[in-house]
Coordinates of C-alpha atoms in Angstrom, one line a residue:
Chain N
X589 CA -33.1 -147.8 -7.1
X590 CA -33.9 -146.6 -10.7
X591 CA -33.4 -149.0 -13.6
X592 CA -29.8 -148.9 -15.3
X593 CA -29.6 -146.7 -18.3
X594 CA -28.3 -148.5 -21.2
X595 CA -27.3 -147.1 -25.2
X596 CA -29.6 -148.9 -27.9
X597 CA -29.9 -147.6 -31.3
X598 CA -29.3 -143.5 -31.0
X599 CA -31.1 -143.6 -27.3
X600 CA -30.3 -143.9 -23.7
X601 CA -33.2 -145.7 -22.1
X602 CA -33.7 -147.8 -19.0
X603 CA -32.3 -151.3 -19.6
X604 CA -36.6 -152.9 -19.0
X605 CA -36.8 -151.1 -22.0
X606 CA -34.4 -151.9 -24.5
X607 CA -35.8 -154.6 -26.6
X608 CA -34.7 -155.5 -30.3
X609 CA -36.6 -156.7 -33.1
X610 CA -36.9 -160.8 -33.1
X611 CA -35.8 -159.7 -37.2
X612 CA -32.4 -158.5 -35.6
X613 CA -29.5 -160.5 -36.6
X614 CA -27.9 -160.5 -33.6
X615 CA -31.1 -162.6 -32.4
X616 CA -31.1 -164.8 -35.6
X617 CA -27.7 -165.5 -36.6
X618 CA -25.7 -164.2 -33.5
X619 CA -24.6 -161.6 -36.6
X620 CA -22.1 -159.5 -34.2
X621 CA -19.7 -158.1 -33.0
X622 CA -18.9 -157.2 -29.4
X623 CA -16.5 -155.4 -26.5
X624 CA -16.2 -155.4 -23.0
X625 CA -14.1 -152.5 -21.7
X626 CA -13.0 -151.6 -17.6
X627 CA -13.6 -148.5 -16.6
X628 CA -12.1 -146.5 -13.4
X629 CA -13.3 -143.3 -12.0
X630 CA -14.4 -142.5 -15.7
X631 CA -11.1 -143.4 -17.5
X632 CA -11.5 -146.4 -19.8
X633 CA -8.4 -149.0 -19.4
X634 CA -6.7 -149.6 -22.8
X635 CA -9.2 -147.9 -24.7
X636 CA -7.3 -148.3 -27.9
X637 CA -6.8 -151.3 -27.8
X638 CA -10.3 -152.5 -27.5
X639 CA -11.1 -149.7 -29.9
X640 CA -8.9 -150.9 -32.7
X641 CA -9.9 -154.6 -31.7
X642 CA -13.3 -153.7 -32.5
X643 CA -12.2 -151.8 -36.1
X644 CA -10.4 -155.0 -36.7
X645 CA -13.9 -157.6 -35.6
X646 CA -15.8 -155.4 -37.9
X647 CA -13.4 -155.5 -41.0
X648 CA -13.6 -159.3 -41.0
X649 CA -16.9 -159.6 -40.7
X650 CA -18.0 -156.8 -43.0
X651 CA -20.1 -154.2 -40.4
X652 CA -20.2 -150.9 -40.0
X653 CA -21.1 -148.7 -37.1
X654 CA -24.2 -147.1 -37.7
X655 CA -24.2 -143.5 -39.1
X656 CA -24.6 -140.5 -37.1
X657 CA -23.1 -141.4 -33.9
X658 CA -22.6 -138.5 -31.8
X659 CA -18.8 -136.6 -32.0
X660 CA -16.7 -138.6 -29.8
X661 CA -17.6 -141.6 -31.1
X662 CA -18.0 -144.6 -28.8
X663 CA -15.9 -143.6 -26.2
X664 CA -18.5 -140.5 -25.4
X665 CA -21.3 -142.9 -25.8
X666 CA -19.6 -145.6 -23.0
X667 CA -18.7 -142.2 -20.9
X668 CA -21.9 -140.9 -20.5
X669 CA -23.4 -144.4 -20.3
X670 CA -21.0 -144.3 -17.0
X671 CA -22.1 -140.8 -15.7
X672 CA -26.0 -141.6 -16.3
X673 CA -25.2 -144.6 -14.6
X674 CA -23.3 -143.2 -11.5
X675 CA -20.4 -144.9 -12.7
X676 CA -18.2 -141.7 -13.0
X677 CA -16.1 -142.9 -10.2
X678 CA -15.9 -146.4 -9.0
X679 CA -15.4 -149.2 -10.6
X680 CA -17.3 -150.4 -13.8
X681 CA -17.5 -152.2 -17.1
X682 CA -18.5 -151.2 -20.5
X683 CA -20.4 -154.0 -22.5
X684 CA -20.5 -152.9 -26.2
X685 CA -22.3 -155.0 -29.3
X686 CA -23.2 -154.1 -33.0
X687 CA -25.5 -156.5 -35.2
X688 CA -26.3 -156.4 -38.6
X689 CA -29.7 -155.2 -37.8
X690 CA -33.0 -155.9 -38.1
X691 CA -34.2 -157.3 -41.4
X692 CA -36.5 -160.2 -43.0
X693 CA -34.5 -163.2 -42.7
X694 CA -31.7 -164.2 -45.0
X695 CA -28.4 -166.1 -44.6
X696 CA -26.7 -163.1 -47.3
X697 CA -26.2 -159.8 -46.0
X698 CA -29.6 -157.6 -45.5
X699 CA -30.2 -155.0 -48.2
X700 CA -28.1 -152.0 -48.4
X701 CA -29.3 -149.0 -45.8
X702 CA -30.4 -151.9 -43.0
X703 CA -29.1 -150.2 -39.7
X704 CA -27.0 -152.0 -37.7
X705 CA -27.8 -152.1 -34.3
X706 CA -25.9 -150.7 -31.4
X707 CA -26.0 -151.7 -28.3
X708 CA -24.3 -151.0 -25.1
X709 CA -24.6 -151.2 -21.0
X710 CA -22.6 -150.3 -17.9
X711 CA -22.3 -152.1 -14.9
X712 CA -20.6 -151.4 -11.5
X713 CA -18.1 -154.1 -10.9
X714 CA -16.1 -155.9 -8.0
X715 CA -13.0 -156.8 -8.8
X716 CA -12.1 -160.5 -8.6
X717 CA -9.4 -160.3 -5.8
X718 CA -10.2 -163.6 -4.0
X719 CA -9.7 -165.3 -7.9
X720 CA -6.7 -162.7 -8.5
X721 CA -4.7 -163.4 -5.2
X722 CA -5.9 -167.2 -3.8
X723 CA -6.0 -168.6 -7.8
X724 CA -8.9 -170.5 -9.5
X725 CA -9.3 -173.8 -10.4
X726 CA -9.6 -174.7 -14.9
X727 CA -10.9 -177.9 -16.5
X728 CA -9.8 -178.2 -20.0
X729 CA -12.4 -179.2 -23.2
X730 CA -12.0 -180.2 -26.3
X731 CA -11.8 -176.7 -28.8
X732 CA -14.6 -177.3 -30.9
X733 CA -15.1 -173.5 -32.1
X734 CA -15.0 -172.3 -35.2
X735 CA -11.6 -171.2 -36.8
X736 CA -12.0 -167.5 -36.8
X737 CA -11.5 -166.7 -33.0
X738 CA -9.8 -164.3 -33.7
X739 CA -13.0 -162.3 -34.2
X740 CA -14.5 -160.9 -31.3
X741 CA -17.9 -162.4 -32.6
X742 CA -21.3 -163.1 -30.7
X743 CA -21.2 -166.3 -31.9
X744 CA -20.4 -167.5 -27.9
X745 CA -22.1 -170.5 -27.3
X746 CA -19.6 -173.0 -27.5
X747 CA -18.2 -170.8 -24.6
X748 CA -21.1 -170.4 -22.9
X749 CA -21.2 -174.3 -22.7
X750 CA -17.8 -175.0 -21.7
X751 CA -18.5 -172.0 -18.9
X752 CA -21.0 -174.0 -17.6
X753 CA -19.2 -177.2 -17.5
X754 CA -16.3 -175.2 -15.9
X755 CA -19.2 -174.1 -13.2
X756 CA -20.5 -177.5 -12.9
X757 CA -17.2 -178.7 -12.1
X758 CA -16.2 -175.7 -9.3
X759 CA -14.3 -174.3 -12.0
X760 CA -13.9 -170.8 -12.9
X761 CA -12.3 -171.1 -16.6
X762 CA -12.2 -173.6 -18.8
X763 CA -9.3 -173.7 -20.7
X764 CA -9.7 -175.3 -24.7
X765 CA -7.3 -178.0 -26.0
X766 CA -7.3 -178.2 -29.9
X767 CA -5.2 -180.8 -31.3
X768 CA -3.0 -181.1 -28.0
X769 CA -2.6 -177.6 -28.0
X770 CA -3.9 -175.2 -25.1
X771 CA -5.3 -172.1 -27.7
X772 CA -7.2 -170.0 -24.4
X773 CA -9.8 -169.6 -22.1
X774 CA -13.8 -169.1 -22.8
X775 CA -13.3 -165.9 -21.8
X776 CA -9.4 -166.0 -21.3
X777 CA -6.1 -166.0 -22.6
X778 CA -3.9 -168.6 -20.8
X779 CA -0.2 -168.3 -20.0
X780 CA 1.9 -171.0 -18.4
X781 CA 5.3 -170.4 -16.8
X782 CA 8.3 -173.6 -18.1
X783 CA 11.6 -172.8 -17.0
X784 CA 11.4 -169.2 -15.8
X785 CA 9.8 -168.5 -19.5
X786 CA 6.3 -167.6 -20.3
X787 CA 4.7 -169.4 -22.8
X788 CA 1.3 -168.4 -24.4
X789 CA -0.6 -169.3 -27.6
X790 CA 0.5 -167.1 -30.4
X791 CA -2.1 -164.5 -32.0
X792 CA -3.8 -166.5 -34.9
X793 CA -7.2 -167.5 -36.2
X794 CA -7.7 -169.6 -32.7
X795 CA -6.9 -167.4 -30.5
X796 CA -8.6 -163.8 -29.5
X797 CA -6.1 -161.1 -30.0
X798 CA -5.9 -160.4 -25.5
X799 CA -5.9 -156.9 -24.7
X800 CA -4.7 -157.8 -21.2
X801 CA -2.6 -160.3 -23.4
X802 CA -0.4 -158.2 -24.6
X803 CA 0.1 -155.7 -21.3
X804 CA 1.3 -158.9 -19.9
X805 CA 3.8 -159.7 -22.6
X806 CA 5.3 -156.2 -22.8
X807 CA 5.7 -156.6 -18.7
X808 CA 7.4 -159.7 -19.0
X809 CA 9.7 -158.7 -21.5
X810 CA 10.2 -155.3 -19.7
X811 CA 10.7 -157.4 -16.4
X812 CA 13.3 -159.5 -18.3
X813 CA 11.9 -162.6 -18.6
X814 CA 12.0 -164.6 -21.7
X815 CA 8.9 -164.8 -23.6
X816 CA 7.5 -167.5 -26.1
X817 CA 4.7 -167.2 -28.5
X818 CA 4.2 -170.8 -29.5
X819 CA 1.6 -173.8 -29.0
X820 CA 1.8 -174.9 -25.3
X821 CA 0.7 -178.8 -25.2
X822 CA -1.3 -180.2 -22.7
X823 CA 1.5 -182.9 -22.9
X824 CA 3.8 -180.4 -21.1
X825 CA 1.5 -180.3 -18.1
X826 CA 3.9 -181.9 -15.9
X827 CA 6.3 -179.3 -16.8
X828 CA 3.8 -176.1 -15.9
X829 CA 5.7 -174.6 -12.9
X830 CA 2.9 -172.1 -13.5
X831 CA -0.7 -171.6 -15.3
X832 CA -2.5 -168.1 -15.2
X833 CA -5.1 -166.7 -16.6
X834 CA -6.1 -163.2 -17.8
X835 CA -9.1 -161.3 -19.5
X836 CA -10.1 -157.5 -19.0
X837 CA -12.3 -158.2 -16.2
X838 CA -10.1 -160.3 -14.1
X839 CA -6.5 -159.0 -15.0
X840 CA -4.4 -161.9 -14.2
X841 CA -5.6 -165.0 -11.9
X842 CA -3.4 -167.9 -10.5
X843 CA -4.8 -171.4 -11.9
X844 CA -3.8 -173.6 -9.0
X845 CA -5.7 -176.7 -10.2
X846 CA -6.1 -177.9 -13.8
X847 CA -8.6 -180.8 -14.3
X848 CA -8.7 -181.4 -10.2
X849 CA -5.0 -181.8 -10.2
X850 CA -2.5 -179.0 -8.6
X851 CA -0.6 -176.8 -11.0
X852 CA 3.5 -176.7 -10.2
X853 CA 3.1 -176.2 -6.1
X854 CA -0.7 -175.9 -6.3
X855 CA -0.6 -171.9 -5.2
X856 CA 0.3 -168.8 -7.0
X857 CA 3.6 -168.8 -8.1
X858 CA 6.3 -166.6 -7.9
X859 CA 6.0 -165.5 -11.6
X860 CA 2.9 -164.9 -11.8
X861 CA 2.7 -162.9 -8.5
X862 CA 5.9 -160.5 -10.1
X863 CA 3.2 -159.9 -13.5
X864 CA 0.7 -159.2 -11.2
X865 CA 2.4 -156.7 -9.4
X866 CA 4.1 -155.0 -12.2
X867 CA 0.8 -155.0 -13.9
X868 CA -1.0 -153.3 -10.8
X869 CA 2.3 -150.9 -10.1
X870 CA 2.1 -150.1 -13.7
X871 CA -1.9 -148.4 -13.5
X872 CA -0.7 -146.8 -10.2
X873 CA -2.9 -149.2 -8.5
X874 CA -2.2 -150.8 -4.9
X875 CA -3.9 -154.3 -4.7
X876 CA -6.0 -154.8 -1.2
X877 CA -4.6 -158.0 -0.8
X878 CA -1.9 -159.2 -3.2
X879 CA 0.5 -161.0 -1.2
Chain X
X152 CA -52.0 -155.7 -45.8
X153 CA -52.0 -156.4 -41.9
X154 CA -48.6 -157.1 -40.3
X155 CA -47.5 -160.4 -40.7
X156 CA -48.6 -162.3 -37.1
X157 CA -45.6 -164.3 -34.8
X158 CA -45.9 -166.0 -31.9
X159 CA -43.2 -164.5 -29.0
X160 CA -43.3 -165.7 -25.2
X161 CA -47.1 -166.9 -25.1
X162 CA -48.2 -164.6 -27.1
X163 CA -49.5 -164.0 -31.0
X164 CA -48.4 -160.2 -32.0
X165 CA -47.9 -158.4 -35.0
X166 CA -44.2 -158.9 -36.0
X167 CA -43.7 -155.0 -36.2
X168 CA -44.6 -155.3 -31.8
X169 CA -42.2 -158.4 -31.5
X170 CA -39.2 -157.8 -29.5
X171 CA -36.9 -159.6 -27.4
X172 CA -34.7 -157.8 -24.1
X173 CA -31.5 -157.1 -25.5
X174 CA -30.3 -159.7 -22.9
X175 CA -31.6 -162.4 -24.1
X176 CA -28.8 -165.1 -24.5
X177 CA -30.0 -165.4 -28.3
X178 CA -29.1 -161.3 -28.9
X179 CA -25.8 -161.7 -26.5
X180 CA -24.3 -165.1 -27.2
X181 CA -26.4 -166.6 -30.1
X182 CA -27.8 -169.2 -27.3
X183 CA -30.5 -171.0 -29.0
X184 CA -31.6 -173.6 -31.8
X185 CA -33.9 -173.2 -34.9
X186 CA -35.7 -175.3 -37.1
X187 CA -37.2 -174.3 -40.5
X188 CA -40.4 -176.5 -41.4
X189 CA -42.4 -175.8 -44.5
X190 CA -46.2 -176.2 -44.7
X191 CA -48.3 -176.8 -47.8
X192 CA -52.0 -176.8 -47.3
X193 CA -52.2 -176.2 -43.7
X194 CA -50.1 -179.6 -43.7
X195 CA -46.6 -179.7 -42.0
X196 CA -43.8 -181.8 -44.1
X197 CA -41.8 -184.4 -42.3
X198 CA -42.6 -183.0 -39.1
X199 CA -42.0 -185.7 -36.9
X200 CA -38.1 -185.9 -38.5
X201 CA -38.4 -181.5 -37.4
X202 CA -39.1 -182.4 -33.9
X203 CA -36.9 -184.9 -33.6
X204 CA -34.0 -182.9 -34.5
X205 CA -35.0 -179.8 -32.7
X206 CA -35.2 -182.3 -29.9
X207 CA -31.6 -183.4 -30.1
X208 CA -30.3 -179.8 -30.4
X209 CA -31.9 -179.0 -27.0
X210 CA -30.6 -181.9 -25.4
X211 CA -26.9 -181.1 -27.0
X212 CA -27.0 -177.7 -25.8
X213 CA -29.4 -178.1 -22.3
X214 CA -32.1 -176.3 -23.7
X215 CA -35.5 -177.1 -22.7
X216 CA -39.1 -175.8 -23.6
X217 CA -40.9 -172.8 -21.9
X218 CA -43.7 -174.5 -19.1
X219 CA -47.3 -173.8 -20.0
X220 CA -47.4 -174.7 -24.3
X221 CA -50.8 -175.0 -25.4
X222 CA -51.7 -179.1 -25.5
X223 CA -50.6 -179.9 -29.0
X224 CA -47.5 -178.1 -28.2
X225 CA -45.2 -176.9 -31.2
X226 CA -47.4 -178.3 -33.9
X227 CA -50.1 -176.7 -32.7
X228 CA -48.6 -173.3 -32.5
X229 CA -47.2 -173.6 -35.8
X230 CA -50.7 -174.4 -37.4
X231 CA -52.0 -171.8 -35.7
X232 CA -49.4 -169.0 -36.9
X233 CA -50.2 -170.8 -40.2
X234 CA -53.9 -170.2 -39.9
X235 CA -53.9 -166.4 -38.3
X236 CA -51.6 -165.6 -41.2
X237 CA -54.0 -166.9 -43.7
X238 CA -51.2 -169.6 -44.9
X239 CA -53.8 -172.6 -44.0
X240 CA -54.1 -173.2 -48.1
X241 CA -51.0 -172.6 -50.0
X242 CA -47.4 -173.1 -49.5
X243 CA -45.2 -171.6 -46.7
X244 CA -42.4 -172.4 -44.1
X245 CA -42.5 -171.8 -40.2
X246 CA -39.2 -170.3 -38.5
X247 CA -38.9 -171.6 -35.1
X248 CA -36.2 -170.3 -32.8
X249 CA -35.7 -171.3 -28.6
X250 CA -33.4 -169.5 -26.5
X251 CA -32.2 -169.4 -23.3
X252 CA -34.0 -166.8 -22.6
X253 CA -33.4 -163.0 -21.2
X254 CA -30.8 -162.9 -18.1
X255 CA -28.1 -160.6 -17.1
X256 CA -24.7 -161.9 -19.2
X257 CA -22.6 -164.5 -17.6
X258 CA -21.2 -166.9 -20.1
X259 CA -22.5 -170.0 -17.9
X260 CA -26.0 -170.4 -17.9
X261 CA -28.4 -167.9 -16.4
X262 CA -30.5 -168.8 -12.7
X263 CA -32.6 -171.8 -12.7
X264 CA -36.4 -170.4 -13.9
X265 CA -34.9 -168.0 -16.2
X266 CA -37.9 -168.6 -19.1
X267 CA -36.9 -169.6 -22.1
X268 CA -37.8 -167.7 -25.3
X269 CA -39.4 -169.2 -28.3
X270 CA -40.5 -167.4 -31.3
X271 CA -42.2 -168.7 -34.3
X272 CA -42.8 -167.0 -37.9
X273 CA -44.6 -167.9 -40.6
X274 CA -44.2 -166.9 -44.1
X275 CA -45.6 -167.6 -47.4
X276 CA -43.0 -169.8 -49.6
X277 CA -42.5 -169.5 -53.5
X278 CA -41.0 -172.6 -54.3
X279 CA -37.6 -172.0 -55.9
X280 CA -38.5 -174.2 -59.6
X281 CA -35.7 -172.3 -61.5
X282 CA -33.1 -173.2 -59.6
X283 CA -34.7 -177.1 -59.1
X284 CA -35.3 -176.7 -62.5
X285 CA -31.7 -175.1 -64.5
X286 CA -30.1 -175.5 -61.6
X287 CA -27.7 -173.3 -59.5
X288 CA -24.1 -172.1 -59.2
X289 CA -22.0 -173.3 -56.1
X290 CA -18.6 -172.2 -54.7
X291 CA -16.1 -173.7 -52.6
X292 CA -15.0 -172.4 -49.2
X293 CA -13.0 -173.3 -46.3
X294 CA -15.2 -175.1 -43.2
X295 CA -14.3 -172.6 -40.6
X296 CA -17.5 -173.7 -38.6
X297 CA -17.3 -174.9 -34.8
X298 CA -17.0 -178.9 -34.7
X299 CA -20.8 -179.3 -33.8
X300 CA -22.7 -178.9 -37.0
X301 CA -24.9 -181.7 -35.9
X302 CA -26.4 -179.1 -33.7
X303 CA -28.8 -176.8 -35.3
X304 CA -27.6 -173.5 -33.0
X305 CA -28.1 -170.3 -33.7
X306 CA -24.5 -169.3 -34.3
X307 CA -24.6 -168.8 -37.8
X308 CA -22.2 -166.3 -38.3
X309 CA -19.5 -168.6 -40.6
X310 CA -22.6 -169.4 -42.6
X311 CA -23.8 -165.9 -43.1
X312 CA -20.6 -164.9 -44.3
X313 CA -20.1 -167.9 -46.7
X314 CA -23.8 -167.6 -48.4
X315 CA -22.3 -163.5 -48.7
X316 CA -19.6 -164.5 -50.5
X317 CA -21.7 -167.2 -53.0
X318 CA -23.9 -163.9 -53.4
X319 CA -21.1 -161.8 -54.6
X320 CA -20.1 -164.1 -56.5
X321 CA -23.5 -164.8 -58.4
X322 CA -23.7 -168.1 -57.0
X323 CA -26.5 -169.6 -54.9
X324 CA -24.5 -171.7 -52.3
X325 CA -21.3 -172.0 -50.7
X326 CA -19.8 -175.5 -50.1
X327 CA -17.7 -175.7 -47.2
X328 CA -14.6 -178.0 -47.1
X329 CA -13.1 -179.3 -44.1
X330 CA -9.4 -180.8 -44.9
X331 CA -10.3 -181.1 -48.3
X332 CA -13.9 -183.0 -47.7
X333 CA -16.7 -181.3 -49.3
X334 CA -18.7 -181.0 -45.9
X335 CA -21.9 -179.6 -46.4
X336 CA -23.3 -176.0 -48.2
X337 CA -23.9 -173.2 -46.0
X338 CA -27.8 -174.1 -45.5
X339 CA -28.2 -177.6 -47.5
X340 CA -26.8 -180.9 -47.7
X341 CA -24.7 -182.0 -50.5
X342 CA -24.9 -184.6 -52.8
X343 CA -22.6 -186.0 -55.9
X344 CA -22.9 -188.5 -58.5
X345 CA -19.8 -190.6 -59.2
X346 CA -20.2 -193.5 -61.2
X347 CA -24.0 -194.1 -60.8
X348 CA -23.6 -194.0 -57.2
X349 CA -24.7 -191.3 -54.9
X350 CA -22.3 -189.8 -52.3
X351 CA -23.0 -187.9 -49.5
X352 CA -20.9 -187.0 -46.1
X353 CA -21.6 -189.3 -43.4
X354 CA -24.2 -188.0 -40.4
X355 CA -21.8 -186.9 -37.6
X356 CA -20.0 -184.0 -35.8
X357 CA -19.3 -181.9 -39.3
X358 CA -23.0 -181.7 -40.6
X359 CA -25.9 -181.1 -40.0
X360 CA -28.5 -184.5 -39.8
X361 CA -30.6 -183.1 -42.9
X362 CA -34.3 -184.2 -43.1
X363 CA -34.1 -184.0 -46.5
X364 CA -30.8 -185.6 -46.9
X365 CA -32.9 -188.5 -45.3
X366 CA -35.4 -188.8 -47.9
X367 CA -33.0 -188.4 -50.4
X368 CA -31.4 -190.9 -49.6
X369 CA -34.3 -193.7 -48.4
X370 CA -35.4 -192.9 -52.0
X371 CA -32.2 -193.1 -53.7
X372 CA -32.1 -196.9 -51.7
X373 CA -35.6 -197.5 -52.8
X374 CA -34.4 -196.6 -56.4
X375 CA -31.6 -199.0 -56.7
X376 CA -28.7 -196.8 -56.3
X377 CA -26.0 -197.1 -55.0
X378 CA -25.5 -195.1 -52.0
X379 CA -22.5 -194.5 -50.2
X380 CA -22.0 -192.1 -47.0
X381 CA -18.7 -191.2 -46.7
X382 CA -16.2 -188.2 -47.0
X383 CA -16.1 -186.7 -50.4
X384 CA -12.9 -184.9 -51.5
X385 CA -12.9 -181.7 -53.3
X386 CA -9.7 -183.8 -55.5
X387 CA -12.4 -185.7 -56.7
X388 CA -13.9 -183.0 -58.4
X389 CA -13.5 -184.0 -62.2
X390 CA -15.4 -187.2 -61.3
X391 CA -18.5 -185.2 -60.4
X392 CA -20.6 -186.6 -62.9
X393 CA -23.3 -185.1 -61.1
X394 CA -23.7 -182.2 -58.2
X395 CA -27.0 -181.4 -56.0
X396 CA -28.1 -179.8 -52.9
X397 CA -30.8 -180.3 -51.0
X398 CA -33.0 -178.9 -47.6
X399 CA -36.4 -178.0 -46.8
X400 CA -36.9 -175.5 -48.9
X401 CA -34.8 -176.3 -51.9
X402 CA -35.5 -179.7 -52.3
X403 CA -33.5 -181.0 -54.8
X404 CA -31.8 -178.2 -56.5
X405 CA -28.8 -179.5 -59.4
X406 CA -25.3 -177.9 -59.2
X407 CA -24.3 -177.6 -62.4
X408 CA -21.3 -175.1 -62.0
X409 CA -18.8 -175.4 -59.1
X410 CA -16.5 -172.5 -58.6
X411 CA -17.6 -171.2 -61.9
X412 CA -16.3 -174.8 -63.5
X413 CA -19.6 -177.1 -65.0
X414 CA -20.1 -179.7 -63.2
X415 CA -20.4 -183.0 -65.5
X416 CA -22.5 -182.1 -68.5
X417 CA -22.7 -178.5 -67.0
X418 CA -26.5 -179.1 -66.7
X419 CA -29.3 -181.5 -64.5
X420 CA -28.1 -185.1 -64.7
X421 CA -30.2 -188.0 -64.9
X422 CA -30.0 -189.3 -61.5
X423 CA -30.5 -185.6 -60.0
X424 CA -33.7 -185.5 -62.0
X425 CA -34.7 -188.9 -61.4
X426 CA -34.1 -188.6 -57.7
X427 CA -35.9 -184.8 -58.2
X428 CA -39.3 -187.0 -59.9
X429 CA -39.4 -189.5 -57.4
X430 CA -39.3 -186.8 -54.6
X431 CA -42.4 -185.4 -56.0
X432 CA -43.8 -188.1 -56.5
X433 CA -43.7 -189.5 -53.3
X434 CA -45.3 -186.2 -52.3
X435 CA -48.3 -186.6 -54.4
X436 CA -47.0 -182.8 -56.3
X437 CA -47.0 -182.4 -60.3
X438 CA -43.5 -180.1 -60.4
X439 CA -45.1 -177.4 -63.2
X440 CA -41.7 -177.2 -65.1
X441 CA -39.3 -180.1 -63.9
X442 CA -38.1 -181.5 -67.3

């Protein structure tokens, strides 16, 4: 099998290839930006959305994409990523990541004309049913990230450290608590379901603005059922009738068990099973095993 | 002039050849510590204190060394850089930096054996005497950093943006403040005068454990004054009699404006420049222009 193709810096080039300067800033300062985008048989799920994300990253952090991208922009680039990668039909994912380039270190900004580097790769990819249809088990951690999460920044490792205490716990999300307050996921937004309502975080500084968020809130509201943006507190556990969880690559998943203990009835609920099946009848999508 | 000389992966190359896989966890996640060491004469300052903190990073975030090091380890690769860049005589600094090496991107960590990556610079250092000497300009911004500044990561994002914004606004550090504490600056510790006494934030989860701070204060202590550690509030501002930062390659450095308001006198106080003589004194150095 021949090495996957990936995007770096105006070339296509096989991924044992692409290597960055140890000058980048991506490297030194985790200076960046980043996206991860579904694809299916060549269509990119709410490209828009991710696009205008990544407009919005870059504003607040000051970067620019680099200047003579092809026409078409980014979405050719992650297309024919996908068709040099075979990936013009299945099922894949688009990883995309700008830095502020390569340049002698300094905290300030690198001198004007430094070219920011751009970086992406495709992957095929399974979808998650077993997570989406049996649930997953969350642990939750203390939120000690910075207070700009709503920047889609490279600047992961606390979540890279609370995935791995997730994994170390046979967890597949860990869920942060800051000041009582469940903000998201490491790689998640998190919903819980009091009442017949669903209750998530609202958008803010400690929270990513969802993609997969907001298809969920326009199906709930469109599915008639109430809706509140506020601060969900892990004081309220008992009262979770339902937890789920949702991100680009793994739509919306049950959390059965939170912290080793069973969430409402300890299986999918009844809620979350309607989202998920509005959300897969809205893409035209029938689920394998959704029950 | 030949390439400056690094050492990447086991190897001595010229920086121009040195490049990382743009999956290494440093590039995609920012997943790695740093130290900054300077060297004068082929001699490292306060190493052990370097080590020692570099240590505790890796343990905070599970990071360990790449197998196989040369015996002397770390010291002796940094002499080494120091020597093949012709920086045995006169003053410079070392860049260290250890990831968690190259892997493909999960947030948890990547297969046991995955290497890590460590890189090391070297460059000649121009000690900063005007701003020791006149002093600098600081501004206040908010601490929007993760809750782990005792770890010296490499998600440096908040501070790249906050030593911008000093830059823009012609000053040569950003102070953070964290619910109205004065924190720390964006790369130094800092330090005020109140009534004879010196004041500094306490070691803990908000700051990082300077090894200058240290010496700052053991000479402060060996000096007779009074040193207290404990949270300074920005509302305490027109007591400043006195402002400084301080790290490895500042020193001592007087504030003597703070959000474009003097500080004290507006110029070096005595105990700033008393604390700045007995630094370089203890160090054996003749500053050529400290007044």
């Amino acid at each position: 099998m021949s090495s996957a193709q990936v995007y770096l810096d105006g070339h296509f080039l096989p991924l044992t290839e692409a290597r960055v300067s140890v000058e980048d800033r991506g490297f030194l300062f985790g200076d960046g930006v980043y996206e991860v985008l579904r694809a299916s048989a060549g269509r990119l799920y709410e490209e828009e959305a991710h696009w205008r994300r990544l407009a919005s990253s870059c504003r607040e952090v000051a970067l620019t994409l680099p200047e003579g991208l092809p026409a078409g922009g980014l979405r050719a680039l992650a297309l024919e990523l996908l068709a040099r990668n075979g990936l013009g039909e299945g099922e894949a994912t688009v990883y995309l990541q700008l830095t502020r380039g390569a340049a002698p270190r300094t905290h300030h900004f690198p001198p004007p004309g430094t070219r920011p580097t751009l970086y992406l790769s495709a992957a095929a990819f399974a979808p998650p049913w077993e997570a989406r249809t049996r649930g997953v088990q969350a642990i939750t951690l203390p939120d000690v990230r910075w207070s700009r999460c709503n920047i889609k920044s490279i600047n992961l490792l606390p979540n890279t450290l609370a995935k791995q205490r997730a994994r170390e716990a046979g967890a597949a999300e860990a869920v942060f608590v800051r000041d009582g307050v469940l903000t998201e996921g490491a790689s998640t937004t998190v919903f819980a379901v009091l009442d017949g309502a669903l209750v998530t975080h609202p958008n803010g500084p400690h929270i990513l603005p969802g993609v997969t968020r907001d298809v969920v809130l326009a199906l709930a509201r469109a599915a008639g059922i109430p809706v509140h943006e506020r601060p969900l507190r892990l004081e309220e556990r008992e009262h979770f009738d339902e937890l789920f969880v949702a991100s680009t690559t793994l739509d919306l998943a049950p959390v059965v068990a939170l912290d080793g203990q069973p969430v409402g009835a300890g299986r999918p609920g009844p809620v979350t099973r309607a989202l998920q099946q509005a959300f897969y009848a809205a893409q035209g999508v029938t689920p394998p095993t959704l029950g």
